[in-house]
Amino acid sequence: MPPRYEPRPLEAKWQHLWEERRLFNAIEDPARPKYYVLEMFPYPSGRIHMGHVRNYTIGDVVARYKRMRGFNVLHPMGWDAFGLPAENAAMARGLHPAAWTYDNIAYMRRQLQELGYSYDWPRELATCDPAYYRWEQLVFIEMFRRGLAYKKQAPVNWCPKCATVLANEQVEEGLCWRCDSPVHLKELSQWFFKITAYAEELLADLDQLTDWPERVLTMQRHWIGKSVGAEILFPVEGGSEPIKVFTTRADTLFGATFMSLAPEHPQALALAQGTGQAEAVGRFVEYWSGQNRSRGVLEEITKEGVFTGRYCTNPVTGRQMPIYVANFVLMEYGTGAVMAVPAHDQRDFEFARKYDLPIKVVIQPPGEELKAADLTAAYEDEGVLVDSGQFTGLGSGPAKEAIAAFLADKGQGKPTVHFRLRDWLISRQRYWGAPIPMLYCEKCGLMPVPEQDLPVVLPLGVQITGEGGSPLAQSPSFYQTTCPACNGPARREVDTMDTFVESSWYFLRYTCTDYTGGVLDPPRVNYWAPVDQYIGGIEHAVLHLLYARFFTKVLRDLGLVKIDEPFQRLLTQGMVVKDGAKMSKSKGNVVDPENMIAEYGTDTTRLFLLFAAPPEKDLEWSDQGVAGSNRFLHRLFNLVHSLLPELRQVSAYSGTGGGLSPDLQEFRRKVHATIKKVTEDIENSFHFNTAIAAVMELVNAFYLAADNLPKDAATLQVFREAVEAILLLVSPMVPHLAEELWQALGHDTLLLEVPWPQARAEALAECALTVVIQVNGKVRSKLVVPAAATDEDIKNLALADPAIDKWLQGQPPKKVILARRKLVSIVV
């Protein structure tokens, strides 16, 4: 063992040995309980950052800890390798995305290996590998056959800077989630996954995910957005198609006085034709379709609209209602059409006042009488119906059901359930993605690529310009093919799949990456799935996590897995921030992990990221904190090194504590209390920061004990027990140093092959008790008494304490009360 702690050669030594022994290569073993821990796999951008290091360190600690607890652990790693960032980055450097991606993978793999992570590298996968996406293409075909994948003409979210379509979930406050450019609507023929077919199950099964953060569950519930209400048909004058409205407030139908359509509504332009309003409506639709109209923005903008020149009929009052196109109506909510009830909806109220439209009160609050002319704001709560025909006098709740049933009988509506969730748009007009395995034949129509022809391989010899549209559409060698049905000419689909498709099932493919007989190998996937612990950022709460849940249910229904949910337990780790802001190159506050490792070593970097904050909280970077973590490791090294000659001569103490001095018993109690504390902190909440703090306290106590206790045989045995416990406890966090010191003690086995330490009950029992003595409610003294003392012994010792004599003044006390064997209360 070297005399000084020099982390770099020490860490390289153990990383090589772990790889040589293939310690982390998991094999299915039905006789052992399994534990599948997984961090969200990275996009190979070229370099790992501190956010990566924190995420993967948390996962590695869990994996190592569970191994030591006897679990058969699967801990894989791979690469989310397709997508627009790689395409753009490669073009900016004059490289092909494949070359750029694979170079980055090689570099980042080396970085991860230098951090000592316990990954099962033989299971490594990259989603840009045809051996991976061939099975994704097969799943697509099966979904197409079942109506879960379909193509339709639709207004879609178009990012002009990225020159591609975005799913609804990828538009944030009206901006592209990747480049923050304004998103516009564009009419295109696009591929969708029918995620709405699983909306009810996706919502209901959130109740099963009791080990997910409530914040994530809330975000998914909101995005799925179940609403119970009524669908109502409003006939349009002139025989046009009725306007379909969804509302949760059918009780207000008698107060509907005009109709509002979203600018994107498919009837908006058509209704204005021939009315003299077509030009004005066209200008309005063109302008507002390109504006940011997210929910937060809508609260602030001025409500504006334009009359289409057409009217529809209120199905219960017969009122002719003017039809407007309004900027505050969103196509993604309901049907994109809103029956406007200005007396009972604030946005409708503001719009009605601005355009001098009628306001009719049909809901009265208890004990009040509202008049339309006196309203200064809409009354939006429930109440009692007035001026509502046969439903007058009903409360809002019963009236909703009664009016929906009435409309159903007339064929003008029906009770219904609506979901905010929309089908998942997966078409992308870019190159670097998995080809969609479909063909178009003029004679035979749309059909899937024959399974024996999979994978449809993304060609490498394609010119990538970054201009709008897929470059595959400019490559006849790719898109020209033969129809498998008639042998005539056919054309391949030139759109590629959204990269979120790849990340929606990779965790299942990890269980059998070498399997060539199908999408998944049933025995292996059924052994490992679901993931027991998933770790990643809160930013994936809706996109990735919702899609992965959907895809898992689809694979279940295809008979490929038996699970309903992919991730049993979810941890969303906080960000790493510096100077109060998230690390970024633009802010100049980035800390390079490679520099940290070069200066301090891997174990110090890992220890700081675990110690500085609980995993679910943001972590403030601190150079002083890093230096402090490094000092602790030096202290631990020096402690063991200083005692090593004596410790190698003895075995660890294994007795029950009898015959040990009180001071040595107290030190041993501290050791086992630390074992208990660290185990509970990791097991219950992954609070590695408090676990590490407990070990630091024990090391401080060890230094005191080493200075003050005689180095007899019993003491050295307890010291060895303590050293071994410390090394076992810190080995998941700082595995390299722990292995080095463990070996220095003379052990032949590796720490990962040693069971996690158990706190012994007899060692945890206190040797002595500290008892506070009060006289008439005021603290007058303290006693240290043997733990074996009876209650009467403690009371008598308190009364005999010289410090209490002057308060008793020779008189017997009125009362002596012992509380929890920690407090003696004397009343005189």
PDB file of N, CA and C in Angstrom, residues 40 55 216 535-541 545 570-574:
ATOM      1  N   MET A  40     -31.419   7.437 -17.039  1.00  0.00           N
ATOM      2  CA  MET A  40     -31.799   7.785 -18.411  1.00  0.00           C
ATOM      3  C   MET A  40     -30.539   7.907 -19.261  1.00  0.00           C
ATOM      4  N   ASN A  55     -26.113  12.314 -12.022  1.00  0.00           N
ATOM      5  CA  ASN A  55     -27.139  11.315 -12.318  1.00  0.00           C
ATOM      6  C   ASN A  55     -26.564   9.904 -12.259  1.00  0.00           C
ATOM      7  N   VAL A 216     -44.398  14.723 -10.640  1.00  0.00           N
ATOM      8  CA  VAL A 216     -44.444  14.082 -11.958  1.00  0.00           C
ATOM      9  C   VAL A 216     -45.836  13.535 -12.224  1.00  0.00           C
ATOM     10  N   ILE A 535     -33.819   6.746 -12.894  1.00  0.00           N
ATOM     11  CA  ILE A 535     -33.247   8.004 -12.405  1.00  0.00           C
ATOM     12  C   ILE A 535     -33.050   8.949 -13.578  1.00  0.00           C
ATOM     13  N   GLY A 536     -33.562  10.167 -13.453  1.00  0.00           N
ATOM     14  CA  GLY A 536     -33.398  11.139 -14.522  1.00  0.00           C
ATOM     15  C   GLY A 536     -33.992  12.477 -14.140  1.00  0.00           C
ATOM     16  N   GLY A 537     -33.971  13.413 -15.077  1.00  0.00           N
ATOM     17  CA  GLY A 537     -34.386  14.785 -14.796  1.00  0.00           C
ATOM     18  C   GLY A 537     -35.891  14.995 -14.859  1.00  0.00           C
ATOM     19  N   ILE A 538     -36.366  15.976 -14.119  1.00  0.00           N
ATOM     20  CA  ILE A 538     -37.794  16.303 -14.071  1.00  0.00           C
ATOM     21  C   ILE A 538     -38.276  16.790 -15.437  1.00  0.00           C
ATOM     22  N   GLU A 539     -37.365  17.263 -16.303  1.00  0.00           N
ATOM     23  CA  GLU A 539     -37.767  17.784 -17.614  1.00  0.00           C
ATOM     24  C   GLU A 539     -38.378  16.697 -18.497  1.00  0.00           C
ATOM     25  N   HIS A 540     -38.222  15.436 -18.109  1.00  0.00           N
ATOM     26  CA  HIS A 540     -38.773  14.339 -18.899  1.00  0.00           C
ATOM     27  C   HIS A 540     -40.119  13.855 -18.358  1.00  0.00           C
ATOM     28  N   ALA A 541     -40.725  14.606 -17.465  1.00  0.00           N
ATOM     29  CA  ALA A 541     -41.939  14.151 -16.776  1.00  0.00           C
ATOM     30  C   ALA A 541     -43.066  13.830 -17.738  1.00  0.00           C
ATOM     31  N   LEU A 545     -41.320  10.068 -20.213  1.00  0.00           N
ATOM     32  CA  LEU A 545     -41.952   9.144 -19.269  1.00  0.00           C
ATOM     33  C   LEU A 545     -43.361   8.755 -19.708  1.00  0.00           C
ATOM     34  N   LEU A 570     -39.258   5.976  -9.288  1.00  0.00           N
ATOM     35  CA  LEU A 570     -38.651   7.051 -10.070  1.00  0.00           C
ATOM     36  C   LEU A 570     -38.012   8.072  -9.146  1.00  0.00           C
ATOM     37  N   LEU A 571     -36.774   8.432  -9.460  1.00  0.00           N
ATOM     38  CA  LEU A 571     -36.078   9.518  -8.765  1.00  0.00           C
ATOM     39  C   LEU A 571     -35.744  10.580  -9.793  1.00  0.00           C
ATOM     40  N   THR A 572     -36.221  11.794  -9.574  1.00  0.00           N
ATOM     41  CA  THR A 572     -35.864  12.917 -10.446  1.00  0.00           C
ATOM     42  C   THR A 572     -34.834  13.761  -9.724  1.00  0.00           C
ATOM     43  N   GLN A 573     -33.583  13.610 -10.148  1.00  0.00           N
ATOM     44  CA  GLN A 573     -32.508  14.313  -9.457  1.00  0.00           C
ATOM     45  C   GLN A 573     -32.493  15.791  -9.834  1.00  0.00           C
ATOM     46  N   GLY A 574     -31.986  16.612  -8.919  1.00  0.00           N
ATOM     47  CA  GLY A 574     -31.902  18.038  -9.170  1.00  0.00           C
ATOM     48  C   GLY A 574     -30.746  18.384 -10.091  1.00  0.00           C
TER      49      GLY A 574
END
